[in-house]
Structure formats: C-alpha cells, structure tokens
Amino acid sequence: MSEPILEVKDLTKYFKTKSGTLHAVDGINFTIEKGKTLGLVGESGCGKSTTGRTILRLLEPTSGQVIFEGKDISTLSKHELRKARKDMQFIFQDPYSSLDPRMTVAELIAEPIEFNKILTDKKEIEERVAELMYTVGLAPRLFNSYPHELDGGRRQRIGVARALATNPKFIICDEPVSALDVSIQAQILNLLKELQQKMDLTYIFITHDLSVVNHFSDDIAVMYLGQIVEKAPSVELFEHPMHPYTQALLSAIPIPDLKAKKERILIKGEITSPIDPPQECRFYKRCNYTCEECRKNQKLVEISPNHFVACQRAMELNLGNL
C-alpha cells in the first residue's frame, strides 16, 4: 500500500442558523492513495459538496485536519494556501455558472496560468492554452468563442482545462456530469479517466449517481446527513453492502432489462434534522434494524479488509445477509 496523498481527519463544517447549528459535515475521516479515485456519494443535502469545498478551503473548516502530501493545509496562511492550490483543483457542477460569460475560451483557460504566474510570456501562454484545448478535446476554432456559444459538454471541457492549467496532482470533481446529457456524460467521464492515467491524477468524484461512480472509482464512501456511513473498495461495496442506507441506495439503481426482477428497499420514516442533531445514528429514525445500541452515535469500524461501516447491527449480525 502506497503513502496516501490526502488524509482527512475529523473534518467538520458547521453553519450558524436562526434555528441552531447546522452540521453540514460532521467528523469525517478518509485517506486517498496517489493516482486513485474516491467516489463520494449520497442524496442531495448530505454534505458531499460541502466536504469537497471544505477540503480545499473554499469553505473554512470548523475543525479537523486536511493533510495533503504530509502538510496540514487547514492551518496554512492565505499566501501559503495560494501556492498549495496549484496542486489541488476543483471542477464545478454547473459548467455555465462557473465560467465568466464576458471572457473567451482562451481567456478563461489562461486565467489560472496568469493568476498563479506559471507563465508570463504572452506567446508561451497562448501555446499552453492551445495545448490544453487539444488535451481536453476543444477545437482550435473555439479559441475566441464565448461560453454562451457552446453546449454543456464543451463548457465542461473548459472547466477541465482550467483545472489542468496549474499542473495539479489532485482534483475534486463536484458532480461534473450531472448537468449534461447522457451521451455527453460518457465523453467527459472517459476524458477524466484518460487524463488520470496520463497524468497520474488523484480524484475525489462527488456524485449522487451510483451507477456512474461504480465504473469510475477505486473506493466509494457513502454519506448520510454529514457523516460517512460506509466506505469500501468499489467492487466490495456493490457486492456486499453492509449499511442499510447503502443497501437502499443500491436497490434503487435501474437495471436495463425488462425481465429482470429487483426488490426495492423503500426508506420510510422521518429524516433527522441536521440542525443540532441528537447523539445517535443519523439513520436511526428511518432504519428497519434499529436496536437500543443504535441510539449511540455510530463510528466507522473496519469489519473486513478496507471495508468500514458505521452500523451496530452490521457488526453484530452481518446485516448484508439479513
């Protein structure tokens, strides 16, 4: 096992509201090895996008540590963080709203190069922009085009090119294909996979689509209401899901076979409020397997090699077979 490029330790992000403290991210832990992809999945509002933004300090963490290549970036000054961010980039969900409509394709891709002073010569910058456009599959004729003149797939390719402009080692992809047509989704996913192999990139891939993350990720972490409830290698998670929430998510994946029969697990009950939540399992009110021990806050426990679950019943009764 190689050294991890990223370690997240007890990371939290709370927001003050009129009703109390909203626990958007509540004490999560994971590591990622260099060149690997961690898929971060869960339903809307579970905190996965906030996790990504907090890791890169686009949002300041409430507490915890984010260690990148042995350096705790959660304590860096603004000047030090600016230098460190050359190695850590972000691809946003909506390719249109994340791009300045007043800038051309070339200007948008050149912006991070100029801002970080990677290159200063105008001709060298133009050559680098042309190289990046070729890398992500943007035709040279689009050099002076504006975002509103392009479709969603090309806009997202601009976002990928901007992320690559600083020669990063680590990229957080925040639902990069959710706003795109299915055929375009496949193109962008194939591009990201190809770039990872060529440049030895490390990804966090945030999505709510389990069928996508299954083919794209080496490991998968499942989030529910600000906490990671299960983490395992992709194949292991799909073959032996142990947490009842993970099982319900997997049962909802459609099968492209009209004759196939698949039992859906319906989640019922009241969703626990993320504002000042009680110290109990976040899934307690919606789970069919609750016991008295579930009233305690559940911690991730390794129940098999590299398979971690935050569930009392999974540990005691092998929930995967219930």
JSON list of C-alpha atoms in Angstrom, two decimals, residues 49-254:
[
{"chain": "A", "resi": 49, "resn": "SER", "atom": "CA", "xyz": [-20.28, 19.06, -1.98]},
{"chain": "A", "resi": 50, "resn": "THR", "atom": "CA", "xyz": [-19.61, 20.95, 1.24]},
{"chain": "A", "resi": 51, "resn": "THR", "atom": "CA", "xyz": [-16.99, 18.31, 2.06]},
{"chain": "A", "resi": 52, "resn": "GLY", "atom": "CA", "xyz": [-15.23, 18.96, -1.24]},
{"chain": "A", "resi": 53, "resn": "ARG", "atom": "CA", "xyz": [-15.24, 22.71, -0.79]},
{"chain": "A", "resi": 54, "resn": "THR", "atom": "CA", "xyz": [-14.05, 22.43, 2.81]},
{"chain": "A", "resi": 55, "resn": "ILE", "atom": "CA", "xyz": [-11.14, 20.16, 1.86]},
{"chain": "A", "resi": 56, "resn": "LEU", "atom": "CA", "xyz": [-9.80, 22.84, -0.50]},
{"chain": "A", "resi": 57, "resn": "ARG", "atom": "CA", "xyz": [-10.76, 25.62, 1.94]},
{"chain": "A", "resi": 58, "resn": "LEU", "atom": "CA", "xyz": [-13.19, 27.23, -0.45]},
{"chain": "A", "resi": 59, "resn": "LEU", "atom": "CA", "xyz": [-15.16, 27.00, 2.80]},
{"chain": "A", "resi": 60, "resn": "GLU", "atom": "CA", "xyz": [-13.19, 27.29, 6.02]},
{"chain": "A", "resi": 61, "resn": "PRO", "atom": "CA", "xyz": [-13.45, 24.13, 8.17]},
{"chain": "A", "resi": 62, "resn": "THR", "atom": "CA", "xyz": [-14.94, 24.40, 11.63]},
{"chain": "A", "resi": 63, "resn": "SER", "atom": "CA", "xyz": [-12.44, 21.85, 12.92]},
{"chain": "A", "resi": 64, "resn": "GLY", "atom": "CA", "xyz": [-10.35, 18.90, 11.82]},
{"chain": "A", "resi": 65, "resn": "GLN", "atom": "CA", "xyz": [-7.32, 18.38, 9.61]},
{"chain": "A", "resi": 66, "resn": "VAL", "atom": "CA", "xyz": [-6.76, 18.09, 5.87]},
{"chain": "A", "resi": 67, "resn": "ILE", "atom": "CA", "xyz": [-3.26, 16.74, 5.22]},
{"chain": "A", "resi": 68, "resn": "PHE", "atom": "CA", "xyz": [-2.04, 16.94, 1.62]},
{"chain": "A", "resi": 69, "resn": "GLU", "atom": "CA", "xyz": [1.32, 15.31, 0.90]},
{"chain": "A", "resi": 70, "resn": "GLY", "atom": "CA", "xyz": [2.19, 15.45, 4.59]},
{"chain": "A", "resi": 71, "resn": "LYS", "atom": "CA", "xyz": [1.27, 19.13, 5.03]},
{"chain": "A", "resi": 72, "resn": "ASP", "atom": "CA", "xyz": [-1.76, 20.25, 7.04]},
{"chain": "A", "resi": 73, "resn": "ILE", "atom": "CA", "xyz": [-3.41, 22.71, 4.64]},
{"chain": "A", "resi": 74, "resn": "SER", "atom": "CA", "xyz": [-6.13, 23.57, 7.15]},
{"chain": "A", "resi": 75, "resn": "THR", "atom": "CA", "xyz": [-3.61, 25.73, 9.04]},
{"chain": "A", "resi": 76, "resn": "LEU", "atom": "CA", "xyz": [-1.88, 27.42, 6.08]},
{"chain": "A", "resi": 77, "resn": "SER", "atom": "CA", "xyz": [-1.90, 31.19, 5.68]},
{"chain": "A", "resi": 78, "resn": "LYS", "atom": "CA", "xyz": [-3.62, 32.70, 2.63]},
{"chain": "A", "resi": 79, "resn": "HIS", "atom": "CA", "xyz": [-0.28, 33.14, 0.89]},
{"chain": "A", "resi": 80, "resn": "GLU", "atom": "CA", "xyz": [0.79, 29.55, 1.61]},
{"chain": "A", "resi": 81, "resn": "LEU", "atom": "CA", "xyz": [-2.64, 28.24, 0.60]},
{"chain": "A", "resi": 82, "resn": "ARG", "atom": "CA", "xyz": [-2.45, 30.06, -2.72]},
{"chain": "A", "resi": 83, "resn": "LYS", "atom": "CA", "xyz": [0.79, 28.25, -3.53]},
{"chain": "A", "resi": 84, "resn": "ALA", "atom": "CA", "xyz": [-0.57, 24.90, -2.35]},
{"chain": "A", "resi": 85, "resn": "ARG", "atom": "CA", "xyz": [-3.70, 25.25, -4.51]},
{"chain": "A", "resi": 86, "resn": "LYS", "atom": "CA", "xyz": [-1.61, 24.88, -7.65]},
{"chain": "A", "resi": 87, "resn": "ASP", "atom": "CA", "xyz": [-1.53, 21.18, -6.82]},
{"chain": "A", "resi": 88, "resn": "MET", "atom": "CA", "xyz": [-5.22, 20.98, -5.84]},
{"chain": "A", "resi": 89, "resn": "GLN", "atom": "CA", "xyz": [-8.01, 21.99, -8.19]},
{"chain": "A", "resi": 90, "resn": "PHE", "atom": "CA", "xyz": [-11.81, 21.87, -8.39]},
{"chain": "A", "resi": 91, "resn": "ILE", "atom": "CA", "xyz": [-14.20, 21.08, -11.25]},
{"chain": "A", "resi": 92, "resn": "PHE", "atom": "CA", "xyz": [-17.64, 22.55, -10.58]},
{"chain": "A", "resi": 93, "resn": "GLN", "atom": "CA", "xyz": [-21.03, 21.01, -11.20]},
{"chain": "A", "resi": 94, "resn": "ASP", "atom": "CA", "xyz": [-22.54, 23.68, -13.46]},
{"chain": "A", "resi": 95, "resn": "PRO", "atom": "CA", "xyz": [-20.14, 24.47, -16.30]},
{"chain": "A", "resi": 96, "resn": "TYR", "atom": "CA", "xyz": [-22.05, 27.64, -17.27]},
{"chain": "A", "resi": 97, "resn": "SER", "atom": "CA", "xyz": [-22.38, 29.43, -13.93]},
{"chain": "A", "resi": 98, "resn": "SER", "atom": "CA", "xyz": [-18.72, 28.66, -13.07]},
{"chain": "A", "resi": 99, "resn": "LEU", "atom": "CA", "xyz": [-17.43, 30.49, -16.18]},
{"chain": "A", "resi": 100, "resn": "ASP", "atom": "CA", "xyz": [-17.28, 34.27, -16.68]},
{"chain": "A", "resi": 101, "resn": "PRO", "atom": "CA", "xyz": [-19.57, 34.94, -19.67]},
{"chain": "A", "resi": 102, "resn": "ARG", "atom": "CA", "xyz": [-17.53, 38.04, -20.62]},
{"chain": "A", "resi": 103, "resn": "MET", "atom": "CA", "xyz": [-14.35, 36.01, -21.24]},
{"chain": "A", "resi": 104, "resn": "THR", "atom": "CA", "xyz": [-13.43, 33.95, -24.29]},
{"chain": "A", "resi": 105, "resn": "VAL", "atom": "CA", "xyz": [-12.43, 30.29, -24.12]},
{"chain": "A", "resi": 106, "resn": "ALA", "atom": "CA", "xyz": [-8.75, 31.25, -24.40]},
{"chain": "A", "resi": 107, "resn": "GLU", "atom": "CA", "xyz": [-9.04, 33.90, -21.68]},
{"chain": "A", "resi": 108, "resn": "LEU", "atom": "CA", "xyz": [-10.84, 31.51, -19.33]},
{"chain": "A", "resi": 109, "resn": "ILE", "atom": "CA", "xyz": [-8.16, 28.83, -19.70]},
{"chain": "A", "resi": 110, "resn": "ALA", "atom": "CA", "xyz": [-5.33, 31.37, -19.47]},
{"chain": "A", "resi": 111, "resn": "GLU", "atom": "CA", "xyz": [-6.69, 32.95, -16.28]},
{"chain": "A", "resi": 112, "resn": "PRO", "atom": "CA", "xyz": [-5.30, 30.39, -13.76]},
{"chain": "A", "resi": 113, "resn": "ILE", "atom": "CA", "xyz": [-1.97, 30.36, -15.63]},
{"chain": "A", "resi": 114, "resn": "GLU", "atom": "CA", "xyz": [-1.66, 34.13, -15.34]},
{"chain": "A", "resi": 115, "resn": "PHE", "atom": "CA", "xyz": [-3.03, 34.32, -11.79]},
{"chain": "A", "resi": 116, "resn": "ASN", "atom": "CA", "xyz": [-0.53, 31.78, -10.48]},
{"chain": "A", "resi": 117, "resn": "LYS", "atom": "CA", "xyz": [2.27, 33.26, -12.63]},
{"chain": "A", "resi": 118, "resn": "ILE", "atom": "CA", "xyz": [3.07, 29.84, -14.09]},
{"chain": "A", "resi": 119, "resn": "LEU", "atom": "CA", "xyz": [3.90, 31.57, -17.37]},
{"chain": "A", "resi": 120, "resn": "THR", "atom": "CA", "xyz": [4.29, 35.28, -18.06]},
{"chain": "A", "resi": 121, "resn": "ASP", "atom": "CA", "xyz": [5.22, 35.46, -21.75]},
{"chain": "A", "resi": 122, "resn": "LYS", "atom": "CA", "xyz": [2.11, 36.09, -23.88]},
{"chain": "A", "resi": 123, "resn": "LYS", "atom": "CA", "xyz": [3.18, 33.74, -26.66]},
{"chain": "A", "resi": 124, "resn": "GLU", "atom": "CA", "xyz": [4.00, 30.94, -24.20]},
{"chain": "A", "resi": 125, "resn": "ILE", "atom": "CA", "xyz": [0.60, 31.38, -22.54]},
{"chain": "A", "resi": 126, "resn": "GLU", "atom": "CA", "xyz": [-1.16, 31.15, -25.91]},
{"chain": "A", "resi": 127, "resn": "GLU", "atom": "CA", "xyz": [0.78, 27.98, -26.73]},
{"chain": "A", "resi": 128, "resn": "ARG", "atom": "CA", "xyz": [-0.11, 26.46, -23.35]},
{"chain": "A", "resi": 129, "resn": "VAL", "atom": "CA", "xyz": [-3.79, 27.36, -23.84]},
{"chain": "A", "resi": 130, "resn": "ALA", "atom": "CA", "xyz": [-3.76, 25.71, -27.28]},
{"chain": "A", "resi": 131, "resn": "GLU", "atom": "CA", "xyz": [-2.13, 22.62, -25.76]},
{"chain": "A", "resi": 132, "resn": "LEU", "atom": "CA", "xyz": [-4.76, 22.41, -23.02]},
{"chain": "A", "resi": 133, "resn": "MET", "atom": "CA", "xyz": [-7.59, 22.85, -25.53]},
{"chain": "A", "resi": 134, "resn": "TYR", "atom": "CA", "xyz": [-6.20, 19.96, -27.57]},
{"chain": "A", "resi": 135, "resn": "THR", "atom": "CA", "xyz": [-5.81, 17.84, -24.40]},
{"chain": "A", "resi": 136, "resn": "VAL", "atom": "CA", "xyz": [-9.46, 18.23, -23.40]},
{"chain": "A", "resi": 137, "resn": "GLY", "atom": "CA", "xyz": [-10.84, 17.96, -26.94]},
{"chain": "A", "resi": 138, "resn": "LEU", "atom": "CA", "xyz": [-11.69, 21.60, -27.73]},
{"chain": "A", "resi": 139, "resn": "ALA", "atom": "CA", "xyz": [-11.24, 22.57, -31.39]},
{"chain": "A", "resi": 140, "resn": "PRO", "atom": "CA", "xyz": [-8.83, 25.47, -32.16]},
{"chain": "A", "resi": 141, "resn": "ARG", "atom": "CA", "xyz": [-11.69, 27.35, -33.88]},
{"chain": "A", "resi": 142, "resn": "LEU", "atom": "CA", "xyz": [-13.26, 27.86, -30.43]},
{"chain": "A", "resi": 143, "resn": "PHE", "atom": "CA", "xyz": [-10.27, 29.91, -29.23]},
{"chain": "A", "resi": 144, "resn": "ASN", "atom": "CA", "xyz": [-12.20, 33.21, -29.29]},
{"chain": "A", "resi": 145, "resn": "SER", "atom": "CA", "xyz": [-15.68, 31.81, -28.58]},
{"chain": "A", "resi": 146, "resn": "TYR", "atom": "CA", "xyz": [-17.74, 32.73, -25.51]},
{"chain": "A", "resi": 147, "resn": "PRO", "atom": "CA", "xyz": [-19.40, 30.26, -23.10]},
{"chain": "A", "resi": 148, "resn": "HIS", "atom": "CA", "xyz": [-22.95, 31.08, -24.27]},
{"chain": "A", "resi": 149, "resn": "GLU", "atom": "CA", "xyz": [-21.99, 29.97, -27.79]},
{"chain": "A", "resi": 150, "resn": "LEU", "atom": "CA", "xyz": [-21.07, 26.47, -26.63]},
{"chain": "A", "resi": 151, "resn": "ASP", "atom": "CA", "xyz": [-23.02, 23.42, -25.45]},
{"chain": "A", "resi": 152, "resn": "GLY", "atom": "CA", "xyz": [-22.74, 21.97, -21.94]},
{"chain": "A", "resi": 153, "resn": "GLY", "atom": "CA", "xyz": [-20.13, 19.39, -22.86]},
{"chain": "A", "resi": 154, "resn": "ARG", "atom": "CA", "xyz": [-17.74, 21.96, -24.34]},
{"chain": "A", "resi": 155, "resn": "ARG", "atom": "CA", "xyz": [-18.28, 24.26, -21.37]},
{"chain": "A", "resi": 156, "resn": "GLN", "atom": "CA", "xyz": [-17.34, 21.45, -19.01]},
{"chain": "A", "resi": 157, "resn": "ARG", "atom": "CA", "xyz": [-14.24, 20.76, -21.09]},
{"chain": "A", "resi": 158, "resn": "ILE", "atom": "CA", "xyz": [-13.25, 24.38, -20.44]},
{"chain": "A", "resi": 159, "resn": "GLY", "atom": "CA", "xyz": [-13.68, 23.68, -16.71]},
{"chain": "A", "resi": 160, "resn": "VAL", "atom": "CA", "xyz": [-11.44, 20.62, -17.01]},
{"chain": "A", "resi": 161, "resn": "ALA", "atom": "CA", "xyz": [-8.83, 22.62, -18.95]},
{"chain": "A", "resi": 162, "resn": "ARG", "atom": "CA", "xyz": [-8.83, 25.33, -16.26]},
{"chain": "A", "resi": 163, "resn": "ALA", "atom": "CA", "xyz": [-8.30, 22.68, -13.59]},
{"chain": "A", "resi": 164, "resn": "LEU", "atom": "CA", "xyz": [-5.37, 21.22, -15.55]},
{"chain": "A", "resi": 165, "resn": "ALA", "atom": "CA", "xyz": [-3.78, 24.62, -16.22]},
{"chain": "A", "resi": 166, "resn": "THR", "atom": "CA", "xyz": [-1.76, 24.61, -12.98]},
{"chain": "A", "resi": 167, "resn": "ASN", "atom": "CA", "xyz": [-0.48, 21.03, -13.47]},
{"chain": "A", "resi": 168, "resn": "PRO", "atom": "CA", "xyz": [-2.29, 19.72, -10.36]},
{"chain": "A", "resi": 169, "resn": "LYS", "atom": "CA", "xyz": [-1.81, 16.42, -8.59]},
{"chain": "A", "resi": 170, "resn": "PHE", "atom": "CA", "xyz": [-5.29, 16.26, -7.04]},
{"chain": "A", "resi": 171, "resn": "ILE", "atom": "CA", "xyz": [-8.69, 17.31, -8.41]},
{"chain": "A", "resi": 172, "resn": "ILE", "atom": "CA", "xyz": [-12.11, 17.36, -6.74]},
{"chain": "A", "resi": 173, "resn": "CYS", "atom": "CA", "xyz": [-14.85, 16.72, -9.32]},
{"chain": "A", "resi": 174, "resn": "ASP", "atom": "CA", "xyz": [-18.15, 18.02, -7.91]},
{"chain": "A", "resi": 175, "resn": "GLU", "atom": "CA", "xyz": [-20.87, 16.23, -9.89]},
{"chain": "A", "resi": 176, "resn": "PRO", "atom": "CA", "xyz": [-19.11, 17.20, -13.16]},
{"chain": "A", "resi": 177, "resn": "VAL", "atom": "CA", "xyz": [-21.56, 15.36, -15.42]},
{"chain": "A", "resi": 178, "resn": "SER", "atom": "CA", "xyz": [-24.92, 15.75, -13.64]},
{"chain": "A", "resi": 179, "resn": "ALA", "atom": "CA", "xyz": [-25.92, 18.79, -15.75]},
{"chain": "A", "resi": 180, "resn": "LEU", "atom": "CA", "xyz": [-25.06, 17.07, -19.05]},
{"chain": "A", "resi": 181, "resn": "ASP", "atom": "CA", "xyz": [-26.89, 14.78, -21.47]},
{"chain": "A", "resi": 182, "resn": "VAL", "atom": "CA", "xyz": [-26.19, 11.07, -21.05]},
{"chain": "A", "resi": 183, "resn": "SER", "atom": "CA", "xyz": [-24.10, 10.80, -24.24]},
{"chain": "A", "resi": 184, "resn": "ILE", "atom": "CA", "xyz": [-22.02, 13.83, -23.22]},
{"chain": "A", "resi": 185, "resn": "GLN", "atom": "CA", "xyz": [-21.63, 12.42, -19.69]},
{"chain": "A", "resi": 186, "resn": "ALA", "atom": "CA", "xyz": [-19.83, 9.38, -21.10]},
{"chain": "A", "resi": 187, "resn": "GLN", "atom": "CA", "xyz": [-17.45, 11.61, -23.10]},
{"chain": "A", "resi": 188, "resn": "ILE", "atom": "CA", "xyz": [-16.50, 13.70, -20.06]},
{"chain": "A", "resi": 189, "resn": "LEU", "atom": "CA", "xyz": [-16.06, 10.61, -17.85]},
{"chain": "A", "resi": 190, "resn": "ASN", "atom": "CA", "xyz": [-13.84, 8.97, -20.46]},
{"chain": "A", "resi": 191, "resn": "LEU", "atom": "CA", "xyz": [-11.82, 12.19, -20.73]},
{"chain": "A", "resi": 192, "resn": "LEU", "atom": "CA", "xyz": [-11.31, 12.38, -16.94]},
{"chain": "A", "resi": 193, "resn": "LYS", "atom": "CA", "xyz": [-10.26, 8.72, -16.82]},
{"chain": "A", "resi": 194, "resn": "GLU", "atom": "CA", "xyz": [-7.83, 9.18, -19.71]},
{"chain": "A", "resi": 195, "resn": "LEU", "atom": "CA", "xyz": [-6.29, 12.27, -18.08]},
{"chain": "A", "resi": 196, "resn": "GLN", "atom": "CA", "xyz": [-5.90, 10.41, -14.79]},
{"chain": "A", "resi": 197, "resn": "GLN", "atom": "CA", "xyz": [-3.93, 7.63, -16.47]},
{"chain": "A", "resi": 198, "resn": "LYS", "atom": "CA", "xyz": [-1.75, 10.04, -18.46]},
{"chain": "A", "resi": 199, "resn": "MET", "atom": "CA", "xyz": [-1.00, 12.49, -15.63]},
{"chain": "A", "resi": 200, "resn": "ASP", "atom": "CA", "xyz": [-1.24, 10.21, -12.57]},
{"chain": "A", "resi": 201, "resn": "LEU", "atom": "CA", "xyz": [-4.01, 12.39, -11.14]},
{"chain": "A", "resi": 202, "resn": "THR", "atom": "CA", "xyz": [-5.86, 11.70, -7.89]},
{"chain": "A", "resi": 203, "resn": "TYR", "atom": "CA", "xyz": [-9.61, 12.40, -7.79]},
{"chain": "A", "resi": 204, "resn": "ILE", "atom": "CA", "xyz": [-12.45, 12.84, -5.37]},
{"chain": "A", "resi": 205, "resn": "PHE", "atom": "CA", "xyz": [-15.50, 12.22, -7.52]},
{"chain": "A", "resi": 206, "resn": "ILE", "atom": "CA", "xyz": [-18.67, 13.62, -5.93]},
{"chain": "A", "resi": 207, "resn": "THR", "atom": "CA", "xyz": [-21.98, 12.35, -7.29]},
{"chain": "A", "resi": 208, "resn": "HIS", "atom": "CA", "xyz": [-25.44, 11.08, -6.40]},
{"chain": "A", "resi": 209, "resn": "ASP", "atom": "CA", "xyz": [-25.36, 8.57, -9.29]},
{"chain": "A", "resi": 210, "resn": "LEU", "atom": "CA", "xyz": [-24.14, 5.21, -8.02]},
{"chain": "A", "resi": 211, "resn": "SER", "atom": "CA", "xyz": [-24.10, 3.64, -11.48]},
{"chain": "A", "resi": 212, "resn": "VAL", "atom": "CA", "xyz": [-21.58, 6.28, -12.59]},
{"chain": "A", "resi": 213, "resn": "VAL", "atom": "CA", "xyz": [-19.36, 6.08, -9.53]},
{"chain": "A", "resi": 214, "resn": "ASN", "atom": "CA", "xyz": [-19.19, 2.29, -9.72]},
{"chain": "A", "resi": 215, "resn": "HIS", "atom": "CA", "xyz": [-17.27, 2.40, -13.02]},
{"chain": "A", "resi": 216, "resn": "PHE", "atom": "CA", "xyz": [-15.19, 5.46, -12.18]},
{"chain": "A", "resi": 217, "resn": "SER", "atom": "CA", "xyz": [-13.97, 4.98, -8.60]},
{"chain": "A", "resi": 218, "resn": "ASP", "atom": "CA", "xyz": [-11.48, 2.70, -6.86]},
{"chain": "A", "resi": 219, "resn": "ASP", "atom": "CA", "xyz": [-13.13, 3.26, -3.45]},
{"chain": "A", "resi": 220, "resn": "ILE", "atom": "CA", "xyz": [-16.55, 4.60, -2.52]},
{"chain": "A", "resi": 221, "resn": "ALA", "atom": "CA", "xyz": [-17.62, 6.49, 0.61]},
{"chain": "A", "resi": 222, "resn": "VAL", "atom": "CA", "xyz": [-21.36, 6.78, 1.27]},
{"chain": "A", "resi": 223, "resn": "MET", "atom": "CA", "xyz": [-22.52, 9.92, 3.12]},
{"chain": "A", "resi": 224, "resn": "TYR", "atom": "CA", "xyz": [-25.73, 10.45, 5.05]},
{"chain": "A", "resi": 225, "resn": "LEU", "atom": "CA", "xyz": [-26.56, 13.72, 6.83]},
{"chain": "A", "resi": 226, "resn": "GLY", "atom": "CA", "xyz": [-22.97, 14.92, 7.11]},
{"chain": "A", "resi": 227, "resn": "GLN", "atom": "CA", "xyz": [-21.36, 11.63, 8.09]},
{"chain": "A", "resi": 228, "resn": "ILE", "atom": "CA", "xyz": [-19.72, 8.76, 6.20]},
{"chain": "A", "resi": 229, "resn": "VAL", "atom": "CA", "xyz": [-21.74, 5.62, 6.96]},
{"chain": "A", "resi": 230, "resn": "GLU", "atom": "CA", "xyz": [-19.84, 3.16, 4.78]},
{"chain": "A", "resi": 231, "resn": "LYS", "atom": "CA", "xyz": [-16.54, 3.09, 2.88]},
{"chain": "A", "resi": 232, "resn": "ALA", "atom": "CA", "xyz": [-15.13, 0.22, 0.84]},
{"chain": "A", "resi": 233, "resn": "PRO", "atom": "CA", "xyz": [-13.49, -0.66, -2.49]},
{"chain": "A", "resi": 234, "resn": "SER", "atom": "CA", "xyz": [-15.98, -0.17, -5.31]},
{"chain": "A", "resi": 235, "resn": "VAL", "atom": "CA", "xyz": [-16.42, -3.85, -6.17]},
{"chain": "A", "resi": 236, "resn": "GLU", "atom": "CA", "xyz": [-16.74, -4.83, -2.50]},
{"chain": "A", "resi": 237, "resn": "LEU", "atom": "CA", "xyz": [-19.36, -2.15, -1.79]},
{"chain": "A", "resi": 238, "resn": "PHE", "atom": "CA", "xyz": [-21.56, -3.23, -4.68]},
{"chain": "A", "resi": 239, "resn": "GLU", "atom": "CA", "xyz": [-21.24, -6.94, -3.94]},
{"chain": "A", "resi": 240, "resn": "HIS", "atom": "CA", "xyz": [-21.51, -6.75, -0.14]},
{"chain": "A", "resi": 241, "resn": "PRO", "atom": "CA", "xyz": [-23.23, -3.53, 1.00]},
{"chain": "A", "resi": 242, "resn": "MET", "atom": "CA", "xyz": [-23.48, -3.64, 4.79]},
{"chain": "A", "resi": 243, "resn": "HIS", "atom": "CA", "xyz": [-25.17, -0.42, 5.89]},
{"chain": "A", "resi": 244, "resn": "PRO", "atom": "CA", "xyz": [-28.97, -0.33, 5.44]},
{"chain": "A", "resi": 245, "resn": "TYR", "atom": "CA", "xyz": [-28.76, 3.09, 3.77]},
{"chain": "A", "resi": 246, "resn": "THR", "atom": "CA", "xyz": [-26.21, 1.80, 1.23]},
{"chain": "A", "resi": 247, "resn": "GLN", "atom": "CA", "xyz": [-28.41, -1.20, 0.53]},
{"chain": "A", "resi": 248, "resn": "ALA", "atom": "CA", "xyz": [-31.39, 1.07, -0.12]},
{"chain": "A", "resi": 249, "resn": "LEU", "atom": "CA", "xyz": [-29.35, 3.26, -2.49]},
{"chain": "A", "resi": 250, "resn": "LEU", "atom": "CA", "xyz": [-28.10, 0.26, -4.47]},
{"chain": "A", "resi": 251, "resn": "SER", "atom": "CA", "xyz": [-31.59, -1.21, -4.72]},
{"chain": "A", "resi": 252, "resn": "ALA", "atom": "CA", "xyz": [-32.72, 2.00, -6.49]},
{"chain": "A", "resi": 253, "resn": "ILE", "atom": "CA", "xyz": [-30.28, 1.60, -9.40]},
{"chain": "A", "resi": 254, "resn": "PRO", "atom": "CA", "xyz": [-32.34, 0.77, -12.51]}
]
